[in-house]
Short mmCIF file of C-alpha atoms in Angstrom, two decimals:
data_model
loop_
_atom_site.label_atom_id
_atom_site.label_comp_id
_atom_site.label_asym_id
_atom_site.label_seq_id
_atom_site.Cartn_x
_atom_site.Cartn_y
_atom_site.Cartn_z
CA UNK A 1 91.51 149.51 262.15
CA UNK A 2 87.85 149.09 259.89
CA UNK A 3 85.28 147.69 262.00
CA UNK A 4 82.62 145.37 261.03
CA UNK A 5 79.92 147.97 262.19
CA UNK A 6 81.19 150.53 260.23
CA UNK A 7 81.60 148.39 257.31
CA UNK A 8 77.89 146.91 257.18
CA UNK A 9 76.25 150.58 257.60
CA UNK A 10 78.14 151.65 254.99
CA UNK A 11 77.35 148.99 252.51
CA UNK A 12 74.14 148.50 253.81
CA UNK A 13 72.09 149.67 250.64
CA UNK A 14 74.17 146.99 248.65
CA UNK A 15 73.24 144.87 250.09
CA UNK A 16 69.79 145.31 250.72
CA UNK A 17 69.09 145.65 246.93
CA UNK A 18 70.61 142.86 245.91
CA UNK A 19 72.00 143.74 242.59
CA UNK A 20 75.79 143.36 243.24
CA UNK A 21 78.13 141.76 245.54
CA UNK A 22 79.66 142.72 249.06
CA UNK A 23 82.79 140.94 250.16
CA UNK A 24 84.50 141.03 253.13
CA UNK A 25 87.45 139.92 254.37
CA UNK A 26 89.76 140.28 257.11
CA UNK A 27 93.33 141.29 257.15
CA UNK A 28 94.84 140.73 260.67
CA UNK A 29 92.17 141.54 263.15
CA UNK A 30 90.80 144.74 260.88
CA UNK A 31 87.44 143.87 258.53
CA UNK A 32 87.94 145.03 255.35
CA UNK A 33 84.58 144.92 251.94
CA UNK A 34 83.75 145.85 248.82
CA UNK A 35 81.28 145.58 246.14
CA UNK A 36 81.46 143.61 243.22
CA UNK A 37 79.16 143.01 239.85
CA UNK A 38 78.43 140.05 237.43
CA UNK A 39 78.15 140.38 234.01
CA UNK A 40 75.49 139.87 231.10
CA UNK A 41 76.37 137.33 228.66
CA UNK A 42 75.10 137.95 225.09
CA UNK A 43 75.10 134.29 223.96
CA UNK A 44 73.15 133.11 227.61
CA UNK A 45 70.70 135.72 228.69
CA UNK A 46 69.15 133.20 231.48
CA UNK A 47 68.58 135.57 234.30
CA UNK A 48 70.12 132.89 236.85
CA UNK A 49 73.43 132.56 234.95
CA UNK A 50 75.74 135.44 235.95
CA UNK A 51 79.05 135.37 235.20
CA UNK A 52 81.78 137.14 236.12
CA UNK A 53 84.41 139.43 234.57
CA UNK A 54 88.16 138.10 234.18
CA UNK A 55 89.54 141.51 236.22
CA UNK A 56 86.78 140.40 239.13
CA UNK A 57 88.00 136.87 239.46
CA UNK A 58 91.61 137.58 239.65
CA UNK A 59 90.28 140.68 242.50
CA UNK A 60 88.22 138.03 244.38
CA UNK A 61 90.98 135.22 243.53
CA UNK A 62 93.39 138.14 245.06
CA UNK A 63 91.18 138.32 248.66
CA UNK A 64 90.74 134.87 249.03
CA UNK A 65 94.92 134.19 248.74
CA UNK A 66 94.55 136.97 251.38
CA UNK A 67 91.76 135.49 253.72
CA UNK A 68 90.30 131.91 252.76
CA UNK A 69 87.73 132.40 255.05
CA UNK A 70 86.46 135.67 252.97
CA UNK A 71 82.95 135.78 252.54
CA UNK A 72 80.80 137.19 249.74
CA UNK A 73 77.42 138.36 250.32
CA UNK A 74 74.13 139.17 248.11
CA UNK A 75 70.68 140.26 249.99
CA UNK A 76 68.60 138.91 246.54
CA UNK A 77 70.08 135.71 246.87
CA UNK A 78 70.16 135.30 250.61
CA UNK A 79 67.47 137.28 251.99
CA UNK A 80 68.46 137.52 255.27
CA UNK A 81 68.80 141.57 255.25
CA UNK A 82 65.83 143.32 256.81
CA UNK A 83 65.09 146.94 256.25
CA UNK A 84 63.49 147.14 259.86
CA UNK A 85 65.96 145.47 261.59
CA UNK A 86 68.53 147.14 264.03
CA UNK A 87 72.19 147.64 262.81
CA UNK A 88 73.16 145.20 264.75
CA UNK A 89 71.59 141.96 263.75
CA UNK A 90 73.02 142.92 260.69
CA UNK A 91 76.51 143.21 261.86
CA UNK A 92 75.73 139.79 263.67
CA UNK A 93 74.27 137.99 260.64
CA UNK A 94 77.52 139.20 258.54
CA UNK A 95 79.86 138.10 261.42
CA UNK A 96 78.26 134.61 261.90
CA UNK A 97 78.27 134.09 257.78
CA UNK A 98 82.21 134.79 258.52
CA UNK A 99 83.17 132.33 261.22
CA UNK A 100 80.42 130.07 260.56
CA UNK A 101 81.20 129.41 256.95
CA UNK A 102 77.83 128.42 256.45
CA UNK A 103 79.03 124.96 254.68
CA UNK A 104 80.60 127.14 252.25
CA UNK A 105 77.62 129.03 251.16
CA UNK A 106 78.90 132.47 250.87
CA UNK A 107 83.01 131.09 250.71
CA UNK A 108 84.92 133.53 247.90
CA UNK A 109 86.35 129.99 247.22
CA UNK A 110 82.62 128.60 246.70
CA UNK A 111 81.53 131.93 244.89
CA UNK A 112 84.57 131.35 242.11
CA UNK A 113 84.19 127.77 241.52
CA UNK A 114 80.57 128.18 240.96
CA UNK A 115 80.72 131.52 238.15
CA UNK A 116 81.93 131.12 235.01
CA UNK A 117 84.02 133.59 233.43
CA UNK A 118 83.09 135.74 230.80
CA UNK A 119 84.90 138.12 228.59
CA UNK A 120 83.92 141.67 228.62
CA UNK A 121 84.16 144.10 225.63
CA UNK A 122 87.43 145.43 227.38
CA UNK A 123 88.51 142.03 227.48
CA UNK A 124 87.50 141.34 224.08
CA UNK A 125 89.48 144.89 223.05
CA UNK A 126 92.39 144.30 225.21
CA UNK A 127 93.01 140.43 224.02
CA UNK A 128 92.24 142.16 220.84
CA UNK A 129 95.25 144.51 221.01
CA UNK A 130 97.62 142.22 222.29
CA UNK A 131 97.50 139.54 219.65
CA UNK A 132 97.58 142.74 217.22
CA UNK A 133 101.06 144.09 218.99
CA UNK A 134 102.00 139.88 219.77
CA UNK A 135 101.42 139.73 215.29
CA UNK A 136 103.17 143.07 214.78
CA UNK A 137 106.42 141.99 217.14
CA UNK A 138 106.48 138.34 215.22
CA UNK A 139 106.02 140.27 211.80
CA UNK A 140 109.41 142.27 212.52
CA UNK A 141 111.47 139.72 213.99
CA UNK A 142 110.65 137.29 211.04
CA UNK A 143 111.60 140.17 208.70
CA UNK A 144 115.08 140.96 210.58
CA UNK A 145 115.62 137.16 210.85
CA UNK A 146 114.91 136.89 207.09
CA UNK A 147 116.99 140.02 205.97
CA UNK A 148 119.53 139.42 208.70
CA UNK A 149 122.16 138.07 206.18
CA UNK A 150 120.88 139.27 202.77
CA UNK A 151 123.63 140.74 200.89
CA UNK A 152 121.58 144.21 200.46
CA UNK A 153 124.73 145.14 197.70
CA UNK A 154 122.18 144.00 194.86
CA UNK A 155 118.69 144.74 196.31
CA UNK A 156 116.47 148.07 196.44
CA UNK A 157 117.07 148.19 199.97
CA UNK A 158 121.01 148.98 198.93
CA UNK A 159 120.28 151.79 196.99
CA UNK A 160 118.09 153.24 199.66
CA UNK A 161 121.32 153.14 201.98
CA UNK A 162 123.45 154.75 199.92
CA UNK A 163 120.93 157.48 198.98
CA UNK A 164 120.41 157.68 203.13
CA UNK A 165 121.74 160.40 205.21
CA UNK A 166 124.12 157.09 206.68
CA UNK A 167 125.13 156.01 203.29
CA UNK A 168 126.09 159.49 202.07
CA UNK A 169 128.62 159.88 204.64
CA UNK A 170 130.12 155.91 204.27
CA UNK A 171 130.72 157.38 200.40
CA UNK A 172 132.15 160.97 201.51
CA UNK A 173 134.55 159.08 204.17
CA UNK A 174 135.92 156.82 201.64
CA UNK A 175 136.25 159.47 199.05
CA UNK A 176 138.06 161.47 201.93
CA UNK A 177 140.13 158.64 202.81
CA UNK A 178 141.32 158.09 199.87
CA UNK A 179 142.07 161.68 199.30
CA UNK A 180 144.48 161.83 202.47
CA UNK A 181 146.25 158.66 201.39
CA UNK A 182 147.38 159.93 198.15
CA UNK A 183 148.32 163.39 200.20
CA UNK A 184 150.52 161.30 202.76
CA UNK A 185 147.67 163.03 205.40
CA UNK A 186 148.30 159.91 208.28
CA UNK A 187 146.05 162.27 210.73
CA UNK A 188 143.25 162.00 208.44
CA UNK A 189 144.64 158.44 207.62
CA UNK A 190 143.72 157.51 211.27
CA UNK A 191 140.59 159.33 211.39
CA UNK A 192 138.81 157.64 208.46
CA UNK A 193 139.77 154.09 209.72
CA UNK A 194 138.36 154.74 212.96
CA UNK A 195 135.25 155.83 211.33
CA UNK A 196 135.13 152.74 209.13
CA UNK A 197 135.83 150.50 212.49
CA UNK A 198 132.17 151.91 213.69
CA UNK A 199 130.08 151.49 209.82
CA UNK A 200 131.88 148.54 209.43
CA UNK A 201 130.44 146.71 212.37
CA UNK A 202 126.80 148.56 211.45
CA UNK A 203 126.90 146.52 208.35
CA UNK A 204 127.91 143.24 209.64
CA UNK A 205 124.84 143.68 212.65
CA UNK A 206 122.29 145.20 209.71
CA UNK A 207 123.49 142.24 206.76
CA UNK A 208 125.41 139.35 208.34
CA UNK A 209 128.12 139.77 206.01
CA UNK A 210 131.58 141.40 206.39
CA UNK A 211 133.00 144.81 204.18
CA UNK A 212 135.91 145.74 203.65
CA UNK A 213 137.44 149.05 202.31
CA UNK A 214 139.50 148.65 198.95
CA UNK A 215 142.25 151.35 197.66
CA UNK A 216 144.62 150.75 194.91
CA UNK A 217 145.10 152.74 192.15
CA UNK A 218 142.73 150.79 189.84
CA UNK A 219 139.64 150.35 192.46
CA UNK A 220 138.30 151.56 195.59
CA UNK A 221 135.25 151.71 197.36
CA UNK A 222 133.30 149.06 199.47
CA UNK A 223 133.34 145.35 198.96
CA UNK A 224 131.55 142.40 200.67
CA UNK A 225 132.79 139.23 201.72
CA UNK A 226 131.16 137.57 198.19
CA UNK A 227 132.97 139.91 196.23
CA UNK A 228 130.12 142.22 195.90
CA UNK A 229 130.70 146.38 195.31
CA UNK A 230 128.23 148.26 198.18
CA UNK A 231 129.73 151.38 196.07
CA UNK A 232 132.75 152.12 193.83
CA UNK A 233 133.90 155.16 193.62
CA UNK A 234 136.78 154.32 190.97
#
C-alpha cells in the first residue's frame, strides 16, 4: 500500500518547480499521484491561460470517477512548498489540501471545470485520420449500395469478370457442363450444378440480380433475370 510520505518525496521536485501538475488520489486507504502538463495554445499565447490536452482530461476525468475528493496540486500557483522545510510539513500540507478540500481550490472536479480543452497536434492528426478512414468507409459503402443491383452484363466491370481468374472458370464450367450433357456424363452432370449453386449465389450477393444457366441446342451460356447474356458460348 503507497504512502503519502513516500509519494510527496518522490514528487517533491514537481512540485517545487511548478511547471506541471501532481495529483493525488486515493484508492481504498492506499495514496496514489502523478504528474500532469497543460498545453500551449497557438491562437491564445496569454501565459495565464493553460489548457489542457483531450487524453489529460479524460485521465483526470478517469481519477476523479475514482476519488471525488482527488486533489491536484501546483507549487507556482500555490506556493505553499518550501525548499527548507522538513518532509513532513509537506506531507501535512498535501494531506490537509485532501480532507480539507480547501473550498474546492485544488478539487480535480474544480481543476476540469476551470481548463479549457485544447487539441494537440496528435489530436489534430488522429481526428485527422479518422474522418479520412470515417470518408473512405462511406466512399465504399455508397459505391456497393450504388452497384449493388447494376446489371454488370453490359458494363466494363462485366468484361473485367469474365477476363478474371473467377470468370474464366464460370465459362470453363459451363463449357464442361455442357460437354457432359451431350455425353450422358450425370457424374459430371451433378458436379457442374453444384458448382453453379455456389457462382450463382456470388452473382446475386455481387449484382442483385438472378442467373440462370441456359442449354439447348440453339443457345447456352449465362443469362440474367432481364434477359441479359453474362456470356454465350453458342
Amino acid at each position: 500500500m503507497a504512502s503519502l510520505k513516500n509519494l510527496v518525496k518522490a514528487y517533491k521536485e514537481d512540485l517545487m518547480d511548478g511547471i506541471q501538475w501532481v495529483v493525488f488520489w486515493k484508492n481504498g486507504r492506499s495514496w496514489h499521484a502523478d504528474t500532469i502538463f497543460t498545453e500551449i495554445d497557438d491562437d491564445n499565447p496569454d501565459p495565464e491561460y493553460d489548457p489542457i490536452s483531450t487524453d489529460t482530461k479524460a485521465y483526470l476525468q478517469a481519477i476523479y470517477n475514482q476519488d471525488n475528493k482527488a486533489i491536484i496540486l501546483n507549487g507556482y500557483y500555490g506556493s505553499s512548498f518550501y525548499a527548507d522545510e522538513p518532509l513532513a510539513e509537506w506531507v501535512n500540507h498535501v494531506r490537509y489540501c485532501y480532507e480539507s478540500q480547501l473550498e474546492n481550490e485544488y478539487q480535480v472536479k474544480r481543476f476540469l471545470e476551470q481548463h479549457e480543452v485544447v487539441l494537440t497536434e496528435k489530436d489534430k492528426k488522429d481526428i485527422a485520420k479518422a474522418i479520412e478512414v470515417k470518408e473512405k468507409a462511406e466512399a465504399v459503402i455508397k459505391a456497393k449500395e450504388e452497384t449493388s443491383k447494376q446489371d454488370i452484363t453490359q458494363t466494363i466491370e462485366g468484361q473485367k469478370f469474365l477476363d478474371s481468374e473467377v470468370g474464366a472458370e464460370l465459362i470453363e464450367n459451363v463449357l464442361a457442363w455442357d460437354k457432359a450433357l451431350a455425353q450422358g456424363d450425370n457424374r459430371k452432370v451433378e458436379e457442374y450444378i453444384a458448382y453453379w449453386r455456389g457462382a450463382k449465389a456470388m452473382l446475386k450477393y455481387f449484382t442483385g440480380l438472378k442467373y440462370y444457366v441456359i442449354k439447348t441446342e440453339t443457345k447456352c451460356g449465362i443469362v440474367n433475370e432481364k434477359g441479359n447474356w453474362l456470356f454465350r458460348i453458342r
